[in-house]
CSV table of C-alpha atoms (C1' of nucleotides) in Angstrom, one decimal:
chain,number,residue,atom,x,y,z
A,540,MET,CA,0.0,0.0,0.0
A,541,ILE,CA,2.5,2.6,1.1
A,542,GLU,CA,4.7,1.8,-1.9
A,543,LYS,CA,2.0,3.2,-4.1
A,544,LEU,CA,2.2,6.5,-2.3
A,545,ILE,CA,6.0,6.5,-2.4
A,546,GLN,CA,5.8,5.9,-6.1
A,547,HIS,CA,3.4,8.8,-6.5
A,548,ILE,CA,5.6,11.1,-4.5
A,549,ASN,CA,8.6,10.0,-6.6
A,550,GLY,CA,6.7,10.9,-9.7
A,551,VAL,CA,6.5,14.5,-8.5
A,552,THR,CA,9.8,14.9,-6.7
A,553,ALA,CA,12.4,12.2,-6.2
A,554,LEU,CA,13.0,10.9,-2.7
A,555,ASN,CA,16.2,9.2,-1.4
A,556,SER,CA,15.9,5.9,0.4
A,557,GLU,CA,16.2,7.5,3.9
A,558,GLU,CA,13.3,9.8,3.1
A,559,GLU,CA,11.3,6.8,1.8
A,560,ASN,CA,11.9,5.0,5.1
A,561,VAL,CA,10.7,8.0,7.2
A,562,ILE,CA,7.5,8.0,5.1
A,563,ARG,CA,7.0,4.3,5.5
A,564,GLU,CA,6.6,4.7,9.2
A,565,LEU,CA,4.3,7.6,9.4
A,566,PHE,CA,1.1,6.6,7.5
A,567,LYS,CA,-1.8,4.8,9.0
A,568,GLU,CA,-3.7,2.5,6.7
A,569,LYS,CA,-7.5,2.5,6.9
A,570,VAL,CA,-10.2,0.6,5.1
A,571,ILE,CA,-13.4,2.4,4.2
A,572,PRO,CA,-16.1,0.0,3.0
A,573,ARG,CA,-18.6,1.3,0.4
A,574,LYS,CA,-21.1,3.7,1.8
A,575,THR,CA,-19.3,4.3,5.0
A,576,PHE,CA,-17.8,7.6,6.1
A,577,LEU,CA,-14.3,8.9,6.4
A,578,LEU,CA,-15.5,12.4,7.6
A,579,ARG,CA,-18.8,13.7,8.7
A,580,SER,CA,-19.8,17.4,8.6
A,581,GLY,CA,-19.3,18.9,12.0
A,582,GLU,CA,-16.0,17.1,12.6
A,583,PHE,CA,-12.6,18.8,12.2
A,584,ALA,CA,-10.8,17.6,9.1
A,585,ASN,CA,-7.4,17.6,10.6
A,586,TYR,CA,-6.0,15.0,8.2
A,587,SER,CA,-5.7,14.1,4.5
A,588,ALA,CA,-6.2,10.8,2.9
A,589,PHE,CA,-4.4,9.2,-0.1
A,590,VAL,CA,-6.6,6.7,-1.9
A,591,VAL,CA,-4.7,3.5,-2.6
A,592,GLU,CA,-7.7,1.6,-4.0
A,593,GLY,CA,-11.4,2.4,-4.5
A,594,CYS,CA,-13.0,5.8,-4.7
A,595,LEU,CA,-14.0,8.4,-2.2
A,596,ARG,CA,-16.1,11.6,-2.7
A,597,SER,CA,-16.6,14.8,-0.7
A,598,TYR,CA,-19.9,16.5,-0.7
A,599,ALA,CA,-22.0,19.2,1.0
A,600,ILE,CA,-25.7,18.7,1.9
A,601,ASP,CA,-28.0,21.7,1.2
A,602,LYS,CA,-30.9,22.9,3.3
A,603,ASP,CA,-33.3,20.6,1.4
A,604,GLY,CA,-31.1,17.5,2.0
A,605,TYR,CA,-29.7,17.3,-1.5
A,606,GLU,CA,-26.1,16.2,-1.9
A,607,HIS,CA,-23.6,18.3,-3.9
A,608,ILE,CA,-20.3,16.7,-4.8
A,609,LEU,CA,-17.2,18.8,-4.5
A,610,GLN,CA,-14.6,16.1,-5.4
A,611,PHE,CA,-14.1,12.6,-6.4
A,612,ALA,CA,-10.9,10.8,-5.3
A,613,PRO,CA,-10.2,7.6,-7.2
A,614,GLU,CA,-6.9,5.7,-6.9
A,615,ASN,CA,-3.8,7.9,-6.4
A,616,TRP,CA,-5.7,11.0,-5.4
A,617,TRP,CA,-5.6,12.9,-2.2
A,618,ILE,CA,-8.8,14.1,-0.5
A,619,SER,CA,-9.4,16.3,2.5
A,620,ASP,CA,-11.4,19.3,3.5
A,621,MET,CA,-8.9,22.0,2.9
A,622,TYR,CA,-11.2,24.7,4.2
A,623,SER,CA,-11.7,23.0,7.5
A,624,ALA,CA,-8.0,22.2,7.8
A,625,VAL,CA,-6.8,25.7,6.9
A,626,LYS,CA,-9.4,27.7,8.8
A,627,GLN,CA,-9.5,25.3,11.7
A,628,VAL,CA,-13.3,25.2,11.7
A,629,PRO,CA,-15.7,22.2,11.7
A,630,SER,CA,-16.2,20.7,8.3
A,631,GLU,CA,-19.3,21.4,6.2
A,632,LEU,CA,-18.4,18.4,4.1
A,633,ASN,CA,-18.9,14.7,4.3
A,634,ILE,CA,-16.4,12.3,2.8
A,635,ASP,CA,-17.6,8.7,2.1
A,636,ALA,CA,-16.8,5.7,-0.1
A,637,LEU,CA,-18.4,5.1,-3.5
A,638,LEU,CA,-16.6,1.8,-3.6
A,639,ASP,CA,-14.7,-0.3,-1.0
A,640,THR,CA,-11.7,1.8,-0.4
A,641,LYS,CA,-8.2,1.7,1.1
A,642,VAL,CA,-6.5,4.9,2.2
A,643,LEU,CA,-3.4,6.2,3.9
A,644,ILE,CA,-4.1,8.8,6.5
A,645,LEU,CA,-1.8,11.7,7.2
A,646,GLN,CA,-2.6,13.8,10.2
A,647,ARG,CA,-2.2,17.6,9.6
A,648,THR,CA,0.1,18.0,12.6
A,649,CYS,CA,2.2,15.1,11.4
A,650,GLN,CA,2.3,16.6,7.9
A,651,LEU,CA,3.5,20.0,9.1
A,652,SER,CA,6.3,18.5,11.2
A,653,LEU,CA,7.2,16.2,8.2
A,654,PHE,CA,7.8,19.4,6.1
A,655,ASP,CA,10.7,20.3,8.4
A,656,ARG,CA,12.2,16.8,8.3
A,657,ILE,CA,11.7,16.3,4.5
A,658,PRO,CA,11.4,19.6,2.7
A,659,LYS,CA,10.8,17.7,-0.5
A,660,LEU,CA,7.4,16.8,0.9
A,661,GLU,CA,6.5,20.4,1.3
A,662,ARG,CA,7.4,20.7,-2.4
A,663,TYR,CA,5.3,17.7,-3.2
A,664,PHE,CA,2.2,19.2,-1.5
A,665,ARG,CA,2.9,22.6,-2.8
A,666,ILE,CA,2.8,21.2,-6.4
A,667,LEU,CA,-0.3,19.1,-5.7
A,668,THR,CA,-2.1,22.0,-4.2
A,669,GLU,CA,-1.2,24.2,-7.2
A,670,ASN,CA,-2.6,21.6,-9.5
A,671,ALA,CA,-5.8,21.3,-7.4
A,672,LEU,CA,-6.2,25.1,-7.4
A,673,ALA,CA,-5.7,25.2,-11.2
A,674,ALA,CA,-8.4,22.5,-11.6
A,675,SER,CA,-10.7,24.2,-9.2
A,676,ASN,CA,-10.3,27.6,-10.9
A,677,HIS,CA,-11.1,25.9,-14.2
A,678,ARG,CA,-14.2,24.4,-12.7
A,679,THR,CA,-15.3,27.8,-11.6
A,680,ILE,CA,-14.8,29.2,-15.0
A,681,ASP,CA,-16.8,26.3,-16.5
A,682,TYR,CA,-19.7,27.1,-14.2
A,683,LEU,CA,-19.6,30.8,-15.2
A,684,THR,CA,-19.3,30.2,-19.0
A,685,LEU,CA,-20.8,26.8,-20.0
A,686,THR,CA,-24.3,25.3,-20.1
A,687,ALA,CA,-25.2,22.1,-18.3
A,688,LYS,CA,-24.8,20.1,-21.4
A,689,GLN,CA,-21.3,21.5,-22.1
A,690,ARG,CA,-20.3,20.8,-18.6
A,691,TYR,CA,-21.5,17.2,-18.9
A,692,GLU,CA,-19.6,16.6,-22.1
A,693,LYS,CA,-16.5,18.1,-20.5
A,694,PHE,CA,-16.8,15.9,-17.5
A,695,CYS,CA,-17.1,12.8,-19.8
A,696,ASN,CA,-13.9,13.8,-21.6
A,697,LEU,CA,-12.0,14.8,-18.5
A,698,TYR,CA,-12.9,11.8,-16.3
A,699,PRO,CA,-13.5,8.9,-18.7
A,700,THR,CA,-12.5,6.4,-16.1
A,701,ILE,CA,-14.6,7.7,-13.3
A,702,ILE,CA,-17.7,7.9,-15.5
A,703,ASN,CA,-18.1,4.1,-15.7
A,704,THR,CA,-17.7,3.4,-12.0
A,705,ILE,CA,-20.0,5.9,-10.4
A,706,PRO,CA,-23.8,6.4,-10.7
A,707,GLN,CA,-25.0,8.9,-13.1
A,708,LYS,CA,-26.7,10.9,-10.4
A,709,SER,CA,-23.3,11.6,-8.9
A,710,VAL,CA,-22.1,13.1,-12.1
A,711,ALA,CA,-25.2,15.3,-12.1
A,712,SER,CA,-24.4,16.3,-8.6
A,713,TYR,CA,-20.8,17.2,-9.5
A,714,ILE,CA,-21.7,19.3,-12.5
A,715,GLY,CA,-24.5,21.1,-10.6
A,716,ILE,CA,-27.7,19.8,-12.1
A,717,THR,CA,-30.5,17.4,-11.1
A,718,PRO,CA,-30.4,13.7,-12.2
A,719,GLU,CA,-33.7,14.2,-14.1
A,720,PHE,CA,-32.2,17.0,-16.1
A,721,LEU,CA,-29.1,15.0,-16.9
A,722,SER,CA,-31.4,12.2,-18.2
A,723,LYS,CA,-33.0,14.7,-20.4
A,724,LEU,CA,-29.7,16.0,-21.8
A,725,ARG,CA,-28.5,12.5,-22.5
A,726,ALA,CA,-31.8,11.6,-24.3
A,727,GLU,CA,-31.4,14.7,-26.5
A,728,ARG,CA,-28.0,13.5,-27.9
A,729,THR,CA,-28.7,12.0,-31.3
B,1126,MET,CA,6.9,48.9,-2.4
B,1127,ILE,CA,8.9,45.7,-1.9
B,1128,GLU,CA,8.7,46.3,1.9
B,1129,LYS,CA,5.0,45.7,1.7
B,1130,LEU,CA,5.6,42.3,0.2
B,1131,ILE,CA,8.3,41.5,2.8
B,1132,GLN,CA,5.9,42.4,5.5
B,1133,HIS,CA,3.3,40.1,4.0
B,1134,ILE,CA,5.7,37.2,3.8
B,1135,ASN,CA,6.8,37.8,7.4
B,1136,GLY,CA,3.2,37.6,8.4
B,1137,VAL,CA,3.1,34.0,7.1
B,1138,THR,CA,6.6,32.7,7.8
B,1139,ALA,CA,9.4,34.9,9.4
B,1140,LEU,CA,12.4,35.8,7.2
B,1141,ASN,CA,15.9,36.6,8.4
B,1142,SER,CA,17.6,39.7,7.1
B,1143,GLU,CA,19.7,37.8,4.5
B,1144,GLU,CA,16.6,36.3,3.0
B,1145,GLU,CA,14.9,39.6,3.0
B,1146,ASN,CA,17.9,41.0,1.0
B,1147,VAL,CA,17.6,38.3,-1.6
B,1148,ILE,CA,14.0,39.1,-2.1
B,1149,ARG,CA,14.7,42.8,-2.4
B,1150,GLU,CA,16.7,42.1,-5.5
B,1151,LEU,CA,14.5,39.8,-7.4
B,1152,PHE,CA,11.2,41.5,-7.9
B,1153,LYS,CA,10.4,43.9,-10.8
B,1154,GLU,CA,8.0,46.7,-10.1
B,1155,LYS,CA,5.3,47.4,-12.7
B,1156,VAL,CA,2.6,50.1,-13.0
B,1157,ILE,CA,-0.7,49.0,-14.5
B,1158,PRO,CA,-3.0,52.0,-15.2
B,1159,ARG,CA,-6.7,51.5,-14.8
B,1160,LYS,CA,-8.3,49.6,-17.7
B,1161,THR,CA,-4.9,48.3,-19.0
B,1162,PHE,CA,-3.9,44.7,-19.1
B,1163,LEU,CA,-1.3,42.7,-17.2
B,1164,LEU,CA,-2.2,39.5,-19.1
B,1165,ARG,CA,-4.2,38.8,-22.2
B,1166,SER,CA,-5.8,35.5,-23.1
B,1167,GLY,CA,-3.5,33.5,-25.5
B,1168,GLU,CA,-0.4,34.6,-23.7
B,1169,PHE,CA,1.5,32.2,-21.3
B,1170,ALA,CA,1.1,33.2,-17.7
B,1171,ASN,CA,4.6,32.4,-16.6
B,1172,TYR,CA,4.6,34.9,-13.7
B,1173,SER,CA,2.6,35.9,-10.6
B,1174,ALA,CA,1.9,39.5,-9.5
B,1175,PHE,CA,1.7,40.8,-5.9
B,1176,VAL,CA,-0.6,43.9,-5.7
B,1177,VAL,CA,1.0,46.7,-3.7
B,1178,GLU,CA,-1.6,49.3,-4.5
B,1179,GLY,CA,-4.9,49.3,-6.5
B,1180,CYS,CA,-6.9,46.3,-7.7
B,1181,LEU,CA,-6.6,43.8,-10.5
B,1182,ARG,CA,-9.1,41.2,-11.7
B,1183,SER,CA,-8.8,38.0,-13.7
B,1184,TYR,CA,-11.7,37.0,-16.0
B,1185,ALA,CA,-12.7,34.8,-18.9
B,1186,ILE,CA,-14.8,35.9,-21.9
B,1187,ASP,CA,-17.5,33.6,-23.1
B,1188,LYS,CA,-18.5,32.9,-26.7
B,1189,ASP,CA,-21.0,35.8,-26.6
B,1190,GLY,CA,-18.4,38.2,-25.4
B,1191,TYR,CA,-19.5,38.4,-21.8
B,1192,GLU,CA,-16.9,38.8,-19.0
B,1193,HIS,CA,-16.9,36.3,-16.1
B,1194,ILE,CA,-14.7,37.3,-13.2
B,1195,LEU,CA,-12.6,34.6,-11.5
B,1196,GLN,CA,-10.7,36.7,-9.0
B,1197,PHE,CA,-10.3,40.1,-7.6
B,1198,ALA,CA,-6.8,41.1,-6.3
B,1199,PRO,CA,-6.8,44.1,-4.1
B,1200,GLU,CA,-3.8,45.3,-2.0
B,1201,ASN,CA,-1.7,42.5,-0.6
B,1202,TRP,CA,-3.1,39.8,-2.8
B,1203,TRP,CA,-1.4,37.6,-5.4
B,1204,ILE,CA,-2.9,37.1,-8.8
B,1205,SER,CA,-1.9,34.8,-11.7
B,1206,ASP,CA,-3.4,32.2,-14.0
B,1207,MET,CA,-2.4,29.1,-12.1
B,1208,TYR,CA,-3.9,26.8,-14.8
B,1209,SER,CA,-1.7,28.3,-17.5
B,1210,ALA,CA,1.3,28.3,-15.2
B,1211,VAL,CA,0.9,24.7,-14.1
B,1212,LYS,CA,-0.2,23.1,-17.4
B,1213,GLN,CA,2.1,25.3,-19.5
B,1214,VAL,CA,-0.7,26.2,-21.9
B,1215,PRO,CA,-1.8,29.6,-23.2
B,1216,SER,CA,-4.0,31.4,-20.8
B,1217,GLU,CA,-7.8,31.6,-21.3
B,1218,LEU,CA,-7.9,34.5,-18.8
B,1219,ASN,CA,-7.4,38.2,-19.0
B,1220,ILE,CA,-6.0,40.2,-16.1
B,1221,ASP,CA,-6.6,43.9,-16.1
B,1222,ALA,CA,-6.7,46.8,-13.6
B,1223,LEU,CA,-9.9,48.1,-12.1
B,1224,LEU,CA,-7.9,51.0,-10.5
B,1225,ASP,CA,-4.5,52.4,-11.1
B,1226,THR,CA,-2.3,49.6,-9.8
B,1227,LYS,CA,1.3,48.9,-8.7
B,1228,VAL,CA,2.5,45.3,-8.7
B,1229,LEU,CA,5.6,43.3,-8.1
B,1230,ILE,CA,6.2,40.7,-10.7
B,1231,LEU,CA,7.7,37.3,-10.0
B,1232,GLN,CA,8.6,35.1,-12.9
B,1233,ARG,CA,7.7,31.4,-12.5
B,1234,THR,CA,11.3,30.2,-13.3
B,1235,CYS,CA,12.6,32.7,-10.8
B,1236,GLN,CA,10.1,31.6,-8.2
B,1237,LEU,CA,11.1,27.9,-8.6
B,1238,SER,CA,14.8,28.6,-8.2
B,1239,LEU,CA,14.0,30.8,-5.2
B,1240,PHE,CA,12.4,27.8,-3.5
B,1241,ASP,CA,15.9,26.2,-3.5
B,1242,ARG,CA,17.6,29.2,-2.1
B,1243,ILE,CA,14.9,30.2,0.4
B,1244,PRO,CA,12.8,27.1,1.4
B,1245,LYS,CA,10.7,29.4,3.6
B,1246,LEU,CA,9.3,30.9,0.3
B,1247,GLU,CA,8.2,27.5,-0.8
B,1248,ARG,CA,6.3,27.3,2.6
B,1249,TYR,CA,4.9,30.8,2.0
B,1250,PHE,CA,3.5,29.8,-1.4
B,1251,ARG,CA,2.3,26.4,-0.1
B,1252,ILE,CA,0.3,28.1,2.6
B,1253,LEU,CA,-1.0,30.8,0.2
B,1254,THR,CA,-2.0,28.2,-2.3
B,1255,GLU,CA,-3.8,26.1,0.4
B,1256,ASN,CA,-5.7,29.2,1.4
B,1257,ALA,CA,-6.6,29.9,-2.2
B,1258,LEU,CA,-7.8,26.3,-2.7
B,1259,ALA,CA,-9.9,26.4,0.4
B,1260,ALA,CA,-11.5,29.6,-0.8
B,1261,SER,CA,-12.1,28.2,-4.3
B,1262,ASN,CA,-13.6,25.0,-2.9
B,1263,HIS,CA,-15.9,27.1,-0.8
B,1264,ARG,CA,-16.9,29.2,-3.8
B,1265,THR,CA,-17.7,26.0,-5.7
B,1266,ILE,CA,-19.9,24.7,-2.9
B,1267,ASP,CA,-21.7,28.1,-2.8
B,1268,TYR,CA,-22.5,27.8,-6.5
B,1269,LEU,CA,-23.9,24.3,-5.9
B,1270,THR,CA,-26.0,25.1,-2.8
B,1271,LEU,CA,-26.9,28.8,-2.8
B,1272,THR,CA,-29.3,31.0,-4.8
B,1273,ALA,CA,-28.1,34.1,-6.5
B,1274,LYS,CA,-29.4,36.3,-3.7
B,1275,GLN,CA,-27.6,34.3,-1.0
B,1276,ARG,CA,-24.4,34.4,-3.0
B,1277,TYR,CA,-24.7,38.2,-3.3
B,1278,GLU,CA,-25.3,38.6,0.4
B,1279,LYS,CA,-22.3,36.4,1.1
B,1280,PHE,CA,-20.1,38.4,-1.2
B,1281,CYS,CA,-21.1,41.6,0.6
B,1282,ASN,CA,-20.2,40.1,3.9
B,1283,LEU,CA,-17.0,38.5,2.7
B,1284,TYR,CA,-15.6,41.5,0.7
B,1285,PRO,CA,-17.0,44.6,2.4
B,1286,THR,CA,-14.0,46.6,1.3
B,1287,ILE,CA,-14.1,45.6,-2.4
B,1288,ILE,CA,-17.8,46.2,-2.7
B,1289,ASN,CA,-17.4,50.0,-2.5
B,1290,THR,CA,-14.5,50.3,-5.0
B,1291,ILE,CA,-15.8,48.2,-7.9
B,1292,PRO,CA,-18.8,48.6,-10.2
B,1293,GLN,CA,-21.8,46.5,-9.3
B,1294,LYS,CA,-21.7,44.7,-12.6
B,1295,SER,CA,-18.4,43.3,-11.6
B,1296,VAL,CA,-19.9,41.8,-8.5
B,1297,ALA,CA,-22.7,40.3,-10.7
B,1298,SER,CA,-20.0,38.8,-13.0
B,1299,TYR,CA,-18.2,37.3,-10.0
B,1300,ILE,CA,-21.2,35.7,-8.4
B,1301,GLY,CA,-22.4,34.4,-11.8
B,1302,ILE,CA,-25.5,36.5,-12.6
B,1303,THR,CA,-26.4,39.3,-15.0
B,1304,PRO,CA,-26.2,42.9,-13.8
B,1305,GLU,CA,-29.9,43.3,-14.6
B,1306,PHE,CA,-30.8,40.4,-12.3
B,1307,LEU,CA,-28.5,41.8,-9.5
B,1308,SER,CA,-30.4,45.1,-9.8
B,1309,LYS,CA,-33.6,43.3,-9.3
B,1310,LEU,CA,-32.3,41.4,-6.3
B,1311,ARG,CA,-31.1,44.7,-4.7
B,1312,ALA,CA,-34.5,46.3,-5.4
B,1313,GLU,CA,-36.3,43.5,-3.7
B,1314,ARG,CA,-34.5,44.0,-0.4
B,1315,THR,CA,-36.8,46.0,1.9
C,545,DT,C1',-31.8,-16.8,-8.2
C,546,DG,C1',-35.6,-13.7,-6.5
C,547,DT,C1',-36.9,-9.8,-4.1
C,548,DA,C1',-35.9,-5.3,-2.3
C,549,DA,C1',-33.4,-1.2,-2.9
C,550,DT,C1',-31.4,2.0,-5.7
C,551,DT,C1',-30.9,4.4,-9.9
C,552,DA,C1',-32.5,6.1,-14.4
C,553,DT,C1',-36.1,7.7,-17.5
C,554,DT,C1',-40.0,10.3,-19.0
C,555,DA,C1',-43.4,13.9,-19.0
C,556,DA,C1',-46.2,17.8,-17.3
C,557,DC,C1',-45.7,21.8,-15.1
C,558,DC,C1',-43.1,25.5,-12.6
C,559,DT,C1',-39.5,29.1,-11.4
C,560,DA,C1',-35.1,31.4,-11.0
C,561,DT,C1',-32.6,33.8,-13.9
C,562,DA,C1',-31.5,35.5,-18.7
C,563,DT,C1',-32.6,38.5,-22.6
C,564,DT,C1',-33.8,42.7,-24.7
C,565,DA,C1',-34.6,47.3,-24.8
C,566,DA,C1',-35.5,51.7,-23.0
C,567,DT,C1',-34.4,55.1,-19.5
C,568,DA,C1',-32.1,57.0,-15.6
C,569,DA,C1',-28.1,57.8,-12.8
C,570,DT,C1',-23.4,58.2,-12.2
C,571,DT,C1',-18.7,59.0,-13.5
C,572,DA,C1',-14.9,60.5,-16.5
C,573,DT,C1',-13.0,64.0,-19.0
C,574,DA,C1',-12.7,67.8,-22.6
D,1042,DT,C1',-19.1,72.8,-15.9
D,1043,DA,C1',-20.9,70.3,-20.0
D,1044,DT,C1',-20.9,66.3,-22.8
D,1045,DA,C1',-19.8,61.7,-23.5
D,1046,DA,C1',-19.2,57.3,-21.7
D,1047,DT,C1',-20.2,54.0,-18.5
D,1048,DT,C1',-23.1,51.9,-15.2
D,1049,DA,C1',-27.6,50.9,-12.9
D,1050,DT,C1',-32.6,50.4,-13.0
D,1051,DT,C1',-37.0,48.8,-14.7
D,1052,DA,C1',-40.1,46.0,-17.1
D,1053,DA,C1',-41.8,42.7,-20.5
D,1054,DT,C1',-40.8,38.5,-22.4
D,1055,DA,C1',-38.2,34.1,-22.9
D,1056,DT,C1',-35.8,29.9,-21.4
D,1057,DA,C1',-32.6,26.7,-19.0
D,1058,DG,C1',-33.1,23.9,-15.7
D,1059,DG,C1',-35.9,22.5,-11.4
D,1060,DT,C1',-39.9,19.9,-9.3
D,1061,DT,C1',-43.0,16.3,-8.8
D,1062,DA,C1',-44.6,12.0,-9.6
D,1063,DA,C1',-45.0,7.8,-11.9
D,1064,DT,C1',-42.7,3.9,-14.2
D,1065,DA,C1',-38.8,1.3,-15.9
D,1066,DA,C1',-34.2,-0.5,-15.5
D,1067,DT,C1',-30.4,-1.9,-12.9
D,1068,DT,C1',-28.0,-3.5,-8.9
D,1069,DA,C1',-27.5,-5.4,-4.2
D,1070,DC,C1',-27.9,-9.0,-1.3
D,1071,DA,C1',-30.8,-12.5,1.4
DNA sequence: TGTAATTATTAACCTATATTAATAATTATA
DNA sequence: TATAATTATTAATATAGGTTAATAATTACA
């Protein structure tokens, strides 16, 4: 399990074997069966999770009880509630498993102290966070400039792997429309 | 000018005087008069800008020619096109000045080499990027869960300073509605 | 494998927000 | 200060996407 993470880090910034050994000792494995929770809103998200296998998602629930998906985290992705972690406030998000999932947990305090021991890890997370910000910015622009249909087509192109493993209503939730309307859009396509 | 940036960095992670001196030598000042551009779509955004005075904004233009604002950058904020910088693709954004503005420019290559000389700067930008991601995530959730009116009220609370210096149509553009509809919302409020 | 639970589709009707266009108010600048 | 340019308001009309509810298809699991 941990080797998968080490490989991922090495793909961003190369570690030496001593650094690899430090990392091997610090992560806790955790199994999250399908439909169970990693994080519930109201809790403090003082950790991040690296998905070794399976798929997680984070989502908010609106006042009418509808779910709105912020992020999918398939294999090799990190997931957390950055807002809760950074602002030190209770999370407004839930994180649960769409499939049986295995993750590696990194506590925020542990992460911060690791940055002093292994500065390359600060680089790794700086780069990951930059990429996440770039993607999030792009998503914002898509909301502002595209129709629901265009957003759906973009999602299909961008996440061809995800699209076949998750229910369609989750795609609707991510692109910001109702499942009924997504059905209608799909029916329209000749 | 540069002292303002140094002060800002020190607010996040304390520099020693040698580090401060390195920084003093590396930034280029630039004046951007109101309504002129720092970045035009199609160009590569291989730099970031720290706003010392004034206010910039980044925005996309849709196929009908309408502007959609991604970010405002008043005093003490950084602005760039992270997507273009990270993916090394031409920018889809424009950045221009809402007021007469002074910025400090940091080239991306220069930034990356600085990270080796002054690891604290990598920390500084890691933290800034985490904050930007947290804010961006929150904005996404707001789009998914709130009505236009609620987003407007939230904007007023979140950016009370900005709201009095920029035209109302820019607020509409940021929260994702037309200026006409924002007028209507404002008229509704007793 | 059969039954229950979940997910997807369809259709009629509804609403938040967009569009268009005209006018008023504000701001920039000659 | 007057004139032009920009921004804001108002109102009538249009539409993308939501809501509700019923049914069909798929998937989970006893």
